[in-house]
XYZ file of C-alpha atoms in Angstrom:
730
model
C -3.944 -19.191 -56.635
C -2.625 -17.001 -53.825
C -3.916 -17.276 -50.261
C -5.500 -13.835 -50.633
C -7.369 -14.915 -53.775
C -8.481 -18.150 -52.152
C -9.761 -16.359 -49.026
C -11.526 -13.718 -51.114
C -13.171 -16.394 -53.280
C -14.482 -18.151 -50.170
C -15.785 -14.832 -48.864
C -17.503 -14.136 -52.190
C -19.146 -17.552 -52.045
C -20.277 -16.965 -48.450
C -21.800 -13.582 -49.439
C -23.549 -15.210 -52.425
C -21.832 -13.055 -55.017
C -23.685 -13.500 -58.361
C -20.463 -12.502 -60.147
C -18.749 -15.689 -58.976
C -18.355 -17.911 -62.040
C -19.867 -21.381 -62.164
C -16.391 -22.916 -62.327
C -15.241 -20.938 -59.287
C -18.399 -21.854 -57.388
C -17.936 -25.542 -58.209
C -14.318 -25.407 -57.076
C -15.302 -23.764 -53.772
C -18.038 -26.337 -53.153
C -15.542 -29.141 -53.728
C -13.258 -27.552 -51.161
C -16.113 -27.266 -48.674
C -16.972 -30.923 -49.109
C -13.383 -32.006 -48.512
C -12.469 -29.629 -45.671
C -14.845 -29.275 -42.663
C -12.752 -26.436 -41.238
C -13.234 -24.343 -44.380
C -16.927 -25.226 -44.397
C -17.298 -23.919 -40.841
C -15.403 -20.783 -41.776
C -17.794 -20.056 -44.651
C -20.807 -20.703 -42.427
C -19.436 -18.337 -39.820
C -18.802 -15.727 -42.492
C -22.438 -15.898 -43.551
C -23.632 -15.676 -39.956
C -21.397 -12.729 -39.173
C -22.301 -10.915 -42.401
C -25.996 -11.276 -41.652
C -25.449 -10.232 -38.049
C -23.495 -7.133 -38.968
C -25.741 -6.171 -41.858
C -28.783 -6.300 -39.568
C -27.264 -3.727 -37.284
C -25.800 -1.646 -40.083
C -28.737 0.665 -40.695
C -29.135 1.574 -37.027
C -25.409 2.129 -36.618
C -25.278 4.264 -39.780
C -28.179 6.378 -38.578
C -26.491 6.921 -35.224
C -23.374 8.414 -36.801
C -23.247 12.216 -36.943
C -23.765 13.867 -40.315
C -20.214 15.198 -40.331
C -18.833 11.644 -40.040
C -19.757 10.144 -43.418
C -19.235 6.437 -43.917
C -19.322 4.804 -47.300
C -20.425 1.196 -47.198
C -19.534 -0.915 -50.237
C -22.617 -2.021 -52.111
C -21.614 -5.634 -51.599
C -22.768 -5.392 -48.005
C -26.328 -4.203 -48.627
C -27.162 -5.278 -52.157
C -26.184 -7.794 -54.780
C -22.578 -7.019 -55.567
C -21.014 -6.668 -58.947
C -17.802 -8.467 -59.812
C -15.121 -5.972 -58.785
C -12.191 -8.171 -57.944
C -11.343 -10.363 -54.978
C -9.835 -7.717 -52.730
C -13.155 -5.897 -52.420
C -14.536 -8.573 -50.144
C -11.831 -8.265 -47.513
C -12.366 -4.489 -47.634
C -16.136 -4.788 -47.334
C -15.940 -7.191 -44.422
C -13.431 -4.965 -42.645
C -15.718 -1.955 -42.973
C -18.657 -3.968 -41.639
C -16.638 -4.881 -38.573
C -15.522 -1.299 -38.136
C -18.999 0.188 -38.374
C -21.050 -2.403 -36.560
C -18.380 -3.217 -34.014
C -18.109 0.400 -32.917
C -15.020 2.450 -33.704
C -13.459 4.811 -31.241
C -10.249 6.788 -31.024
C -7.685 6.537 -28.267
C -3.986 7.182 -27.822
C -1.134 4.716 -27.533
C 0.436 4.907 -24.092
C 3.939 4.242 -25.423
C 4.114 6.892 -28.148
C 1.156 9.189 -27.673
C 0.060 8.548 -31.275
C -3.636 8.575 -32.067
C -4.966 5.115 -32.833
C -8.390 3.724 -33.642
C -9.949 0.749 -31.966
C -12.702 -1.618 -32.995
C -14.888 -2.648 -30.074
C -16.564 -6.013 -30.481
C -19.002 -7.408 -27.952
C -19.172 -11.168 -27.604
C -21.333 -13.653 -25.819
C -20.664 -13.826 -22.098
C -19.365 -17.359 -21.594
C -18.005 -17.125 -18.046
C -18.343 -20.340 -16.075
C -17.623 -21.275 -12.497
C -14.449 -23.114 -13.374
C -12.987 -20.596 -15.768
C -12.722 -16.965 -16.716
C -12.655 -16.101 -20.387
C -10.124 -13.480 -21.352
C -10.031 -11.597 -24.648
C -7.625 -12.631 -27.337
C -4.579 -10.435 -27.779
C -4.808 -10.396 -31.576
C -7.409 -10.759 -34.326
C -7.480 -11.000 -38.058
C -10.307 -10.975 -40.561
C -10.236 -14.242 -42.482
C -12.985 -15.344 -44.899
C -14.937 -12.392 -43.491
C -15.068 -13.738 -39.927
C -13.049 -13.106 -36.808
C -10.487 -15.741 -35.948
C -7.865 -15.783 -33.215
C -4.379 -15.282 -34.513
C -2.517 -15.899 -31.281
C 0.304 -13.706 -32.565
C 1.712 -11.146 -30.214
C 0.323 -7.718 -31.148
C 3.048 -5.134 -31.538
C 2.872 -1.920 -29.591
C 2.750 1.306 -31.534
C 6.355 1.893 -30.502
C 7.433 -1.439 -31.958
C 5.472 -0.784 -35.116
C 7.129 2.557 -35.660
C 10.555 1.059 -34.966
C 10.093 -1.976 -37.190
C 8.746 -0.292 -40.317
C 8.748 3.212 -41.762
C 5.217 2.611 -43.028
C 2.075 2.092 -40.925
C 1.397 -1.606 -40.443
C -2.223 -2.668 -40.460
C -3.544 -5.835 -38.842
C -3.947 -8.647 -41.397
C -7.249 -8.361 -43.214
C -7.943 -4.790 -42.084
C -7.000 -2.950 -45.253
C -6.915 0.762 -45.957
C -10.710 1.092 -46.023
C -10.489 1.571 -42.268
C -8.396 4.687 -42.786
C -11.573 6.514 -43.849
C -12.905 5.983 -40.357
C -9.634 6.012 -38.471
C -7.120 8.697 -39.213
C -9.154 10.880 -41.571
C -12.249 11.388 -39.446
C -12.533 13.146 -36.134
C -14.928 11.395 -33.721
C -17.861 13.604 -32.888
C -19.799 13.944 -29.671
C -21.153 10.681 -28.369
C -19.216 8.500 -30.822
C -17.114 5.539 -29.815
C -15.391 5.134 -26.477
C -16.078 8.548 -24.983
C -19.482 9.907 -23.942
C -18.504 13.242 -25.384
C -16.233 12.102 -28.182
C -12.430 12.165 -28.033
C -10.798 13.310 -24.769
C -10.139 16.968 -24.462
C -6.568 18.148 -24.521
C -4.854 17.579 -21.221
C -7.593 15.274 -19.952
C -6.469 12.356 -17.842
C -7.590 8.871 -18.697
C -8.267 5.948 -16.390
C -5.149 4.130 -15.215
C -3.924 1.528 -17.647
C -4.176 -2.011 -16.426
C -4.436 -4.203 -19.500
C -4.982 -3.552 -23.156
C -7.708 -6.074 -23.769
C -8.743 -7.565 -20.451
C -10.287 -6.084 -17.360
C -8.420 -7.073 -14.214
C -10.071 -9.729 -12.170
C -13.039 -10.015 -14.529
C -13.955 -10.673 -18.115
C -13.684 -7.772 -20.481
C -16.314 -7.984 -23.196
C -14.460 -5.911 -25.732
C -11.553 -6.434 -28.010
C -9.497 -3.756 -29.663
C -7.235 -3.398 -32.664
C -5.092 -0.344 -33.130
C -3.743 1.281 -36.266
C -0.962 3.848 -36.117
C -2.135 7.408 -36.569
C -1.164 10.914 -35.598
C 0.209 11.905 -32.222
C -1.992 12.831 -29.303
C -2.578 16.486 -28.423
C 0.020 18.083 -26.199
C -0.583 17.449 -22.532
C -2.635 14.306 -23.081
C -1.973 11.909 -20.212
C -0.835 8.552 -21.573
C -3.051 5.640 -20.663
C -5.872 3.418 -21.798
C -9.216 5.200 -22.136
C -12.532 3.903 -20.907
C -13.866 1.084 -23.057
C -17.250 1.671 -24.726
C -20.292 -0.030 -23.193
C -21.154 -3.585 -24.276
C -22.989 -3.876 -27.588
C -26.256 -5.765 -27.373
C -27.001 -6.061 -31.076
C -24.180 -8.524 -31.801
C -24.276 -10.660 -28.676
C -24.508 -13.808 -30.808
C -21.154 -13.395 -32.530
C -20.307 -16.865 -33.876
C -17.765 -19.097 -32.168
C -16.797 -16.899 -29.208
C -14.696 -19.787 -27.919
C -12.245 -19.118 -30.752
C -11.537 -15.653 -29.432
C -10.481 -16.271 -25.845
C -7.761 -17.498 -23.569
C -9.318 -19.258 -20.611
C -7.852 -19.334 -17.120
C -9.163 -21.062 -13.971
C -11.153 -18.702 -11.769
C -9.173 -18.689 -8.521
C -10.344 -16.986 -5.332
C -7.189 -16.372 -3.299
C -6.839 -17.990 0.096
C -7.986 -16.004 3.120
C -6.531 -15.840 6.602
C -7.731 -18.701 8.792
C -7.911 -18.559 12.573
C -5.898 -21.263 14.334
C -8.732 -22.916 16.224
C -10.138 -26.404 16.116
C -9.794 -28.282 12.846
C -8.874 -25.011 11.141
C -5.434 -25.325 12.699
C -4.717 -27.779 9.873
C -3.725 -26.600 6.399
C -3.526 -29.372 3.764
C -2.553 -29.246 0.100
C -0.874 -31.228 -2.660
C 2.491 -30.041 -3.949
C 2.629 -28.276 -7.294
C 5.615 -28.156 -9.640
C 3.797 -26.400 -12.486
C 5.459 -23.236 -13.778
C 3.175 -22.282 -16.684
C 1.796 -19.173 -15.004
C 5.180 -17.467 -14.804
C 5.806 -17.889 -18.536
C 2.276 -16.678 -19.321
C 2.783 -13.605 -17.124
C 6.098 -12.968 -18.864
C 4.380 -13.222 -22.255
C 1.801 -10.584 -21.338
C 4.349 -8.187 -19.862
C 6.603 -8.606 -22.881
C 3.626 -7.603 -25.026
C 3.206 -4.454 -22.958
C 0.093 -5.666 -21.131
C -0.693 -6.497 -17.529
C -1.765 -10.153 -17.281
C -5.344 -11.110 -16.381
C -5.578 -11.673 -12.632
C -6.620 -15.318 -13.010
C -3.579 -16.046 -15.154
C -1.410 -15.286 -12.100
C -0.958 -18.337 -9.873
C 1.364 -17.300 -7.083
C 2.919 -20.695 -6.374
C 3.795 -21.189 -10.058
C 5.658 -17.904 -10.100
C 7.570 -18.811 -6.941
C 8.320 -22.363 -8.100
C 9.662 -21.196 -11.447
C 12.969 -20.474 -9.682
C 15.463 -22.809 -8.076
C 16.589 -22.325 -4.479
C 19.703 -23.494 -2.662
C 17.971 -25.923 -0.335
C 19.837 -28.946 0.906
C 19.403 -32.078 -1.221
C 18.090 -35.341 0.270
C 20.440 -37.904 1.766
C 20.487 -41.651 1.347
C 17.396 -43.187 -0.194
C 15.073 -40.286 0.653
C 13.408 -38.977 -2.528
C 13.384 -35.412 -1.166
C 14.503 -33.199 1.703
C 12.456 -30.588 3.601
C 13.717 -27.150 4.664
C 11.691 -24.684 6.766
C 12.572 -21.068 7.505
C 10.756 -18.249 9.334
C 11.450 -14.526 9.315
C 9.744 -11.151 9.243
C 7.195 -10.629 6.457
C 8.453 -7.808 4.202
C 5.032 -6.509 3.080
C 3.496 -6.808 6.574
C 6.294 -6.351 9.149
C 4.052 -7.242 12.103
C 3.492 -10.678 10.602
C 5.829 -13.619 10.158
C 6.559 -15.374 6.866
C 7.258 -19.120 6.766
C 8.879 -20.799 3.792
C 8.641 -24.576 3.366
C 11.053 -25.904 0.743
C 10.903 -29.452 -0.617
C 13.795 -30.510 -2.843
C 13.669 -33.753 -4.819
C 16.772 -35.781 -5.503
C 18.328 -34.694 -8.806
C 19.385 -37.205 -11.425
C 22.047 -36.974 -14.120
C 20.866 -37.418 -17.675
C 23.000 -40.524 -18.171
C 21.574 -42.044 -14.982
C 17.928 -41.727 -15.983
C 15.913 -44.943 -16.209
C 14.876 -46.024 -19.714
C 12.058 -43.913 -21.108
C 9.098 -44.713 -23.318
C 7.866 -41.368 -24.614
C 4.922 -40.569 -26.836
C 4.769 -37.068 -28.274
C 1.125 -36.057 -28.663
C 1.065 -33.020 -30.959
C -1.888 -30.792 -31.766
C -1.723 -30.046 -35.518
C -5.161 -28.447 -35.818
C -5.691 -25.186 -37.666
C -5.407 -23.114 -34.497
C -1.766 -24.239 -34.201
C -0.828 -22.680 -37.535
C 1.041 -19.724 -36.059
C 4.723 -18.965 -35.381
C 4.391 -19.214 -31.595
C 2.577 -22.543 -31.829
C 3.433 -25.481 -34.106
C 6.805 -24.134 -35.333
C 7.820 -23.595 -31.700
C 6.509 -27.061 -30.789
C 8.703 -28.604 -33.493
C 11.786 -26.704 -32.354
C 11.118 -27.683 -28.725
C 10.698 -31.375 -29.519
C 13.915 -31.348 -31.532
C 15.696 -30.045 -28.425
C 14.227 -32.864 -26.347
C 15.088 -35.570 -28.875
C 18.707 -34.417 -28.938
C 18.898 -35.072 -25.157
C 17.683 -38.672 -25.418
C 19.959 -41.689 -25.554
C 20.193 -45.387 -26.259
C 17.801 -46.366 -23.454
C 15.005 -44.125 -24.699
C 12.249 -44.659 -27.244
C 10.018 -42.108 -28.986
C 6.675 -42.405 -30.758
C 4.522 -39.581 -32.082
C 0.761 -39.206 -32.392
C -0.861 -36.164 -33.962
C -4.447 -35.007 -33.939
C -6.569 -32.519 -35.818
C -10.012 -33.604 -37.069
C -8.841 -37.153 -36.347
C -5.873 -38.726 -34.578
C -3.088 -40.684 -36.211
C 0.226 -42.398 -35.497
C 2.935 -40.692 -37.548
C 5.916 -42.361 -35.869
C 5.841 -45.766 -34.223
C 7.990 -46.299 -31.147
C 11.579 -45.788 -32.325
C 14.905 -46.030 -30.467
C 16.058 -42.493 -29.709
C 19.502 -43.210 -31.140
C 17.810 -43.258 -34.562
C 17.433 -39.514 -34.515
C 17.104 -38.962 -38.262
C 13.666 -40.598 -38.706
C 12.422 -39.010 -35.467
C 13.533 -35.521 -36.444
C 12.225 -36.018 -39.969
C 8.797 -36.942 -38.593
C 8.824 -33.778 -36.468
C 9.836 -31.644 -39.436
C 6.948 -32.981 -41.533
C 4.284 -31.773 -39.092
C 1.827 -29.290 -40.583
C -1.240 -27.614 -39.091
C -4.788 -27.689 -40.444
C -8.309 -28.822 -39.589
C -10.386 -29.086 -36.428
C -9.224 -30.438 -33.084
C -10.044 -33.892 -31.732
C -7.825 -33.821 -28.652
C -9.621 -36.640 -26.857
C -9.048 -38.985 -29.788
C -5.365 -38.114 -29.748
C -5.081 -38.806 -26.032
C -6.727 -42.207 -26.430
C -4.310 -43.225 -29.167
C -1.231 -41.802 -27.419
C -1.951 -43.780 -24.257
C -2.542 -46.912 -26.327
C 0.849 -46.498 -27.997
C 2.537 -45.878 -24.635
C 0.885 -48.969 -23.142
C 1.952 -51.108 -26.088
C 5.598 -50.136 -25.506
C 5.478 -49.997 -21.687
C 8.856 -50.253 -19.933
C 8.545 -51.807 -16.488
C 10.624 -49.804 -14.020
C 11.168 -47.070 -16.602
C 9.626 -43.752 -17.510
C 6.382 -44.097 -19.452
C 5.006 -40.714 -20.394
C 2.801 -38.917 -22.892
C 4.015 -35.382 -23.680
C 1.141 -33.253 -24.924
C 1.876 -30.058 -26.899
C -1.200 -27.940 -27.628
C -3.054 -24.669 -27.183
C -5.923 -26.758 -25.801
C -8.510 -25.458 -28.279
C -10.384 -28.743 -28.693
C -13.645 -28.631 -30.609
C -14.256 -32.181 -31.857
C -15.098 -35.323 -29.904
C -14.879 -35.083 -26.118
C -14.400 -31.380 -25.362
C -15.795 -31.060 -21.826
C -12.996 -30.472 -19.333
C -14.700 -32.720 -16.762
C -15.021 -35.572 -19.263
C -11.407 -35.208 -20.345
C -10.220 -35.153 -16.736
C -12.173 -38.334 -16.011
C -10.539 -40.013 -18.996
C -7.065 -38.936 -17.837
C -7.745 -40.231 -14.323
C -8.551 -43.630 -15.796
C -5.430 -43.622 -17.980
C -3.006 -42.814 -15.161
C -3.807 -46.140 -13.486
C -1.886 -47.794 -16.327
C 1.369 -46.313 -15.044
C 1.633 -43.903 -17.988
C 1.966 -40.304 -16.798
C 1.116 -37.105 -18.673
C 3.097 -33.882 -19.121
C 1.360 -30.916 -20.745
C 3.000 -27.983 -22.526
C 0.949 -25.022 -23.690
C 1.847 -22.927 -26.720
C 0.586 -19.642 -28.126
C -2.055 -17.183 -27.036
C -5.461 -16.162 -28.272
C -7.359 -19.374 -27.561
C -5.188 -20.931 -24.862
C -7.195 -23.415 -22.772
C -5.128 -22.919 -19.660
C -7.925 -24.057 -17.332
C -8.116 -27.389 -19.150
C -4.371 -27.984 -19.204
C -4.009 -27.227 -15.493
C -6.460 -29.983 -14.660
C -5.231 -32.520 -17.215
C -1.642 -32.304 -15.993
C -2.744 -32.469 -12.361
C -4.871 -35.570 -12.878
C -2.383 -37.185 -15.237
C 0.396 -37.396 -12.598
C 2.445 -34.883 -14.540
C 3.382 -31.236 -14.774
C 2.166 -28.289 -16.818
C 4.485 -25.803 -18.457
C 3.976 -22.987 -20.932
C 6.580 -22.511 -23.655
C 6.745 -19.027 -25.130
C 10.282 -19.115 -26.529
C 13.211 -21.354 -27.368
C 14.837 -20.224 -24.139
C 11.880 -21.563 -22.163
C 11.952 -24.779 -24.177
C 15.612 -25.191 -23.283
C 14.827 -24.655 -19.590
C 11.989 -27.187 -19.501
C 13.336 -29.848 -21.845
C 17.106 -29.576 -21.495
C 18.098 -27.951 -18.200
C 15.302 -29.670 -16.257
C 14.990 -32.819 -18.336
C 15.133 -35.091 -15.291
C 12.285 -33.269 -13.572
C 10.193 -33.289 -16.726
C 10.637 -36.997 -17.431
C 11.453 -38.786 -14.162
C 8.924 -38.885 -11.307
C 10.574 -39.604 -7.945
C 7.464 -39.305 -5.768
C 3.743 -39.177 -6.467
C 0.739 -38.003 -4.444
C 2.951 -35.746 -2.358
C 0.850 -34.047 0.323
C 1.746 -31.452 2.912
C -0.210 -30.775 6.081
C 0.793 -28.023 8.470
C -0.640 -27.948 11.974
C -0.282 -24.603 13.749
C 0.085 -24.084 17.484
C -2.538 -21.527 18.645
C -0.223 -20.481 21.478
C 2.193 -19.121 18.856
C 0.124 -18.453 15.748
C -3.226 -16.685 15.813
C -4.001 -17.021 12.102
C -2.317 -18.102 8.881
C -2.703 -17.697 5.143
C -1.322 -20.108 2.532
C -0.014 -18.056 -0.380
C -1.216 -19.660 -3.589
C -1.960 -23.372 -4.147
C -5.665 -22.570 -4.497
C -6.030 -25.325 -7.087
C -4.290 -27.870 -4.825
C -6.161 -27.420 -1.530
C -7.195 -30.673 0.165
C -9.516 -31.443 3.057
C -7.733 -32.364 6.289
C -9.096 -35.924 6.076
C -7.572 -36.351 2.596
C -4.074 -36.204 4.051
C -4.366 -39.746 5.421
C -6.365 -41.114 2.473
C -3.977 -42.882 0.102
C -6.675 -43.024 -2.554
C -6.747 -39.243 -2.756
C -4.721 -37.866 -5.661
C -2.141 -35.141 -5.014
C 0.908 -33.658 -6.726
C 3.957 -35.332 -8.228
C 7.621 -34.375 -7.970
C 10.198 -34.961 -10.669
C 13.930 -35.461 -10.187
C 15.552 -32.217 -9.053
C 12.269 -30.363 -8.619
C 12.042 -27.811 -5.822
C 8.650 -26.936 -4.344
C 8.251 -23.837 -2.190
C 5.202 -23.020 -0.065
C 4.810 -19.743 1.804
C 2.597 -19.016 4.808
C 1.932 -15.567 6.208
C 1.418 -15.913 9.951
C -0.397 -13.622 12.383
C 1.101 -13.874 15.884
C -1.063 -15.296 18.627
C -3.248 -12.763 20.417
C -5.073 -11.325 17.423
C -8.861 -11.424 17.629
C -9.787 -14.235 15.247
C -12.900 -16.431 15.038
C -12.600 -19.775 16.835
C -14.210 -23.184 16.531
C -14.520 -26.608 18.088
C -11.442 -28.528 19.197
C -11.521 -31.962 17.575
C -9.656 -35.089 18.523
C -6.157 -35.839 17.280
C -4.548 -32.394 17.275
C -1.000 -31.888 18.503
C -1.329 -28.587 20.328
C -4.985 -28.291 21.363
C -6.550 -30.343 24.181
C -9.482 -32.676 23.623
C -12.537 -31.953 25.763
C -10.954 -34.606 28.004
C -8.590 -36.029 29.067
C -5.659 -34.789 26.929
C -3.840 -31.794 28.456
C -2.799 -28.714 26.527
C 0.626 -28.685 24.928
C 3.437 -28.125 27.397
C 7.216 -28.183 27.436
C 8.844 -28.612 24.041
C 5.527 -28.769 22.179
C 4.474 -25.441 23.643
C 7.502 -23.765 22.045
C 6.765 -25.042 18.546
C 5.053 -22.707 16.077
C 3.869 -25.530 13.841
C 4.676 -28.985 12.561
C 5.053 -29.885 8.879
C 3.673 -33.324 8.029
C 4.248 -34.987 4.677
C 3.046 -38.029 2.815
C 4.303 -39.402 -0.493
C 4.305 -42.600 -2.526
C 7.010 -44.109 -4.646
C 6.118 -43.869 -8.356
C 4.970 -47.495 -8.491
C 3.529 -47.754 -4.957
C -0.029 -47.485 -3.613
C 0.814 -46.938 0.065
C 2.258 -43.657 1.306
C 5.199 -42.930 3.593
C 4.799 -40.425 6.446
C 7.235 -37.939 7.944
C 7.000 -34.831 10.083
C 9.190 -31.852 11.002
C 8.413 -29.681 14.073
C 9.346 -25.997 13.658
C 10.244 -23.334 16.216
C 10.411 -19.659 15.281
C 13.882 -18.216 16.040
C 12.543 -14.672 15.671
C 14.752 -13.600 12.768
C 14.306 -10.296 10.984
C 13.878 -10.225 7.220
C 17.478 -9.159 6.600
C 18.698 -12.240 8.498
C 16.823 -14.654 6.230
C 18.530 -16.678 3.508
C 18.806 -15.400 -0.052
C 16.323 -18.006 -1.244
C 13.786 -16.932 1.377
C 14.154 -13.286 0.383
C 13.857 -13.929 -3.346
C 10.786 -16.136 -2.880
C 9.223 -13.335 -0.818
C 9.926 -10.852 -3.616
C 8.249 -13.101 -6.209
C 5.231 -13.659 -3.954
C 4.889 -9.925 -3.390
C 5.012 -9.385 -7.166
C 2.282 -11.991 -7.739
C 0.024 -10.292 -5.197
C 0.492 -6.977 -6.972
C -0.398 -8.532 -10.330
C -3.545 -10.031 -8.803
C -4.246 -6.807 -6.912
C -4.559 -8.950 -3.786
C -6.380 -7.572 -0.793
C -3.493 -8.961 1.253
C -0.662 -7.204 -0.568
C -0.054 -4.934 2.435
C 2.879 -2.607 1.825
C 3.802 -4.332 -1.435
C 4.781 -2.112 -4.342
C 6.783 -2.644 -7.489
C 9.517 -0.519 -5.972
C 9.618 -2.803 -2.921
C 9.696 -5.915 -5.102
C 12.621 -4.480 -7.069
C 14.471 -3.686 -3.865
C 13.910 -7.185 -2.463
C 14.777 -8.992 -5.696
C 17.888 -6.956 -6.510
C 19.298 -7.858 -3.104
C 18.558 -11.573 -3.518
C 19.807 -12.533 -6.991
C 23.405 -13.461 -6.283
C 22.579 -17.139 -6.872
C 21.257 -16.902 -10.424
C 22.094 -19.832 -12.739
C 20.568 -19.172 -16.131
C 20.045 -15.487 -15.269
C 16.363 -16.134 -14.536
C 16.345 -13.890 -11.477
C 17.869 -11.101 -13.529
C 15.074 -11.582 -16.057
C 12.550 -11.366 -13.215
C 13.895 -7.975 -12.213
C 13.385 -6.732 -15.764
C 9.810 -8.029 -15.773
C 9.070 -6.155 -12.561
C 10.363 -2.989 -14.188
C 8.059 -3.598 -17.179
C 5.070 -4.126 -14.912
C 5.892 -0.951 -13.016
C 6.013 1.033 -16.259
C 2.876 -0.508 -17.770
C 0.796 -0.150 -14.617
C 1.934 3.388 -13.873
C 2.108 2.430 -10.200
C 5.096 2.858 -7.882
């Protein structure tokens, strides 16, 4: 039986087709008993069919007389046996009619396309923002995230001479799409399709509103070209539908990103003169942004974490000397997007380590093999990435592998890495299917790591997932608590995200942070090579944990400051001296960059009390105000860190004086970091972007990419050009 026949038979069963034979029905029921994932799919098909059928009559009545729609009898009455393909067609038409169809024009080619607008339950929460999936397919008659990158109309026309329809949306949609002209009041326009020459709202993202949750999804099918003079862009989305608010399983349809409110300017007065945060070596956000731009879409604002974009690149800071685990470099110069302000860059570079000098490692691969991973950009890419990593391991390394779907299981016991054949064979055998019990997998992976613990070595769980967990412990808070307990064993956690469509980014950010590890997003083999080959030492070997930075500003020199990014790593001032307070970790060779935009002293900013213990401000009595050398300092950088196996931190500090350099006098690393930060502010549409523009970012980056191992800065320039084109902004 083909996959199409199987899916159609399940759909027929879900729709209670009397033409389904007793033998077929018995076979389907056996499948449902054995496979919970299929059983849920059938249940969702029934729910969606009932939901759409309920709204069908009203939607049909609302259509103009000149826009006839033929609904297969299988939707509204007992169907006759007409072959399996009818059910995919019927379900597609139900989605098209009840979801709301409207016509728009592709911004790349000007061709007319049709879009299906689906309204889903609003599931925004304080800790996360739900973003629409970038692709859909109709499977068993219900919507399910595909995670595959949707092709632009331009790519479709280049890749095939024939129109390519989304999977499951067969030619029945053509009746509504290319062969019918939308009439007044239909679809996405109050008065029908846009008039010739009419401008459309500026394009920002195909499926997600910027800075907020879009409640619509769209699928496009190639059609005819737009009228002459039509301004390319994305038209206004239709209003939310209220009759299908209870669409089943909305969690399957969304990427989720942490809701981050960007840092504001803070007046240098009282305790507010202190800025405290934990370092962050995560780089996932840059790869996610790249994925969106490569797809021809602007990324959701909350997917853009400024520090992760900046820290994706390596800078030529001086390495540490002697036994120091890292060195600190500070530089100040003119701020390019706000010339009246100063920009400070704090660079922290960890000691690199050669691959043959790494301590022995005890690694446990924890691989999500649930049904949601059954896509080219997910499990197949996971397998290719892990093969790359295994080929870098040597005689002092061991590898085990735990997988999880509906349940967790050990598929490879701890094996010396020199025995590559059984390890690679175990990776090759991985297949996706079933629900997702991520918590059960984590429990077992940590147990395996503990059983093979190497004292003085690297003990790490490497999690590869899209984070779409729906069985067992699924609450992010509960999972984080579990990870916090596990890290006390000395086993650290690295998290790598794969795919799009139901990416639980907000969960993975927190798990990696609390697991004393890092979070990366792998969207290609090139990114896998960067994370698991080029930066193997940083990924595997932790040189310092709970690394905290506290900057104290001198109000005589700095009137206000703003930390760019690190919103998810902010700490209270008192946490800096509390060794029990968790902070960020640094791996061998990692470079962390933090940027502060500084307002010179004299600006009218709100003040506050002057507490005890500050370097530059006097106590009520008897400490005098800063004089002499202290009075000339702009700020002091204080740092605390622990050795990987220590519980007590080490303290250091570095006073900084502003030499008054212009932007052109700054180092290449400073200038490139400024360009990346400016780009991130544009993507977030930051209120503090000042004079930033894509043209300015291109100018800054082009002049600062001489040092470019791996050609990553060159790639950045190309991404800026894409964003400039997609956004339509200078």
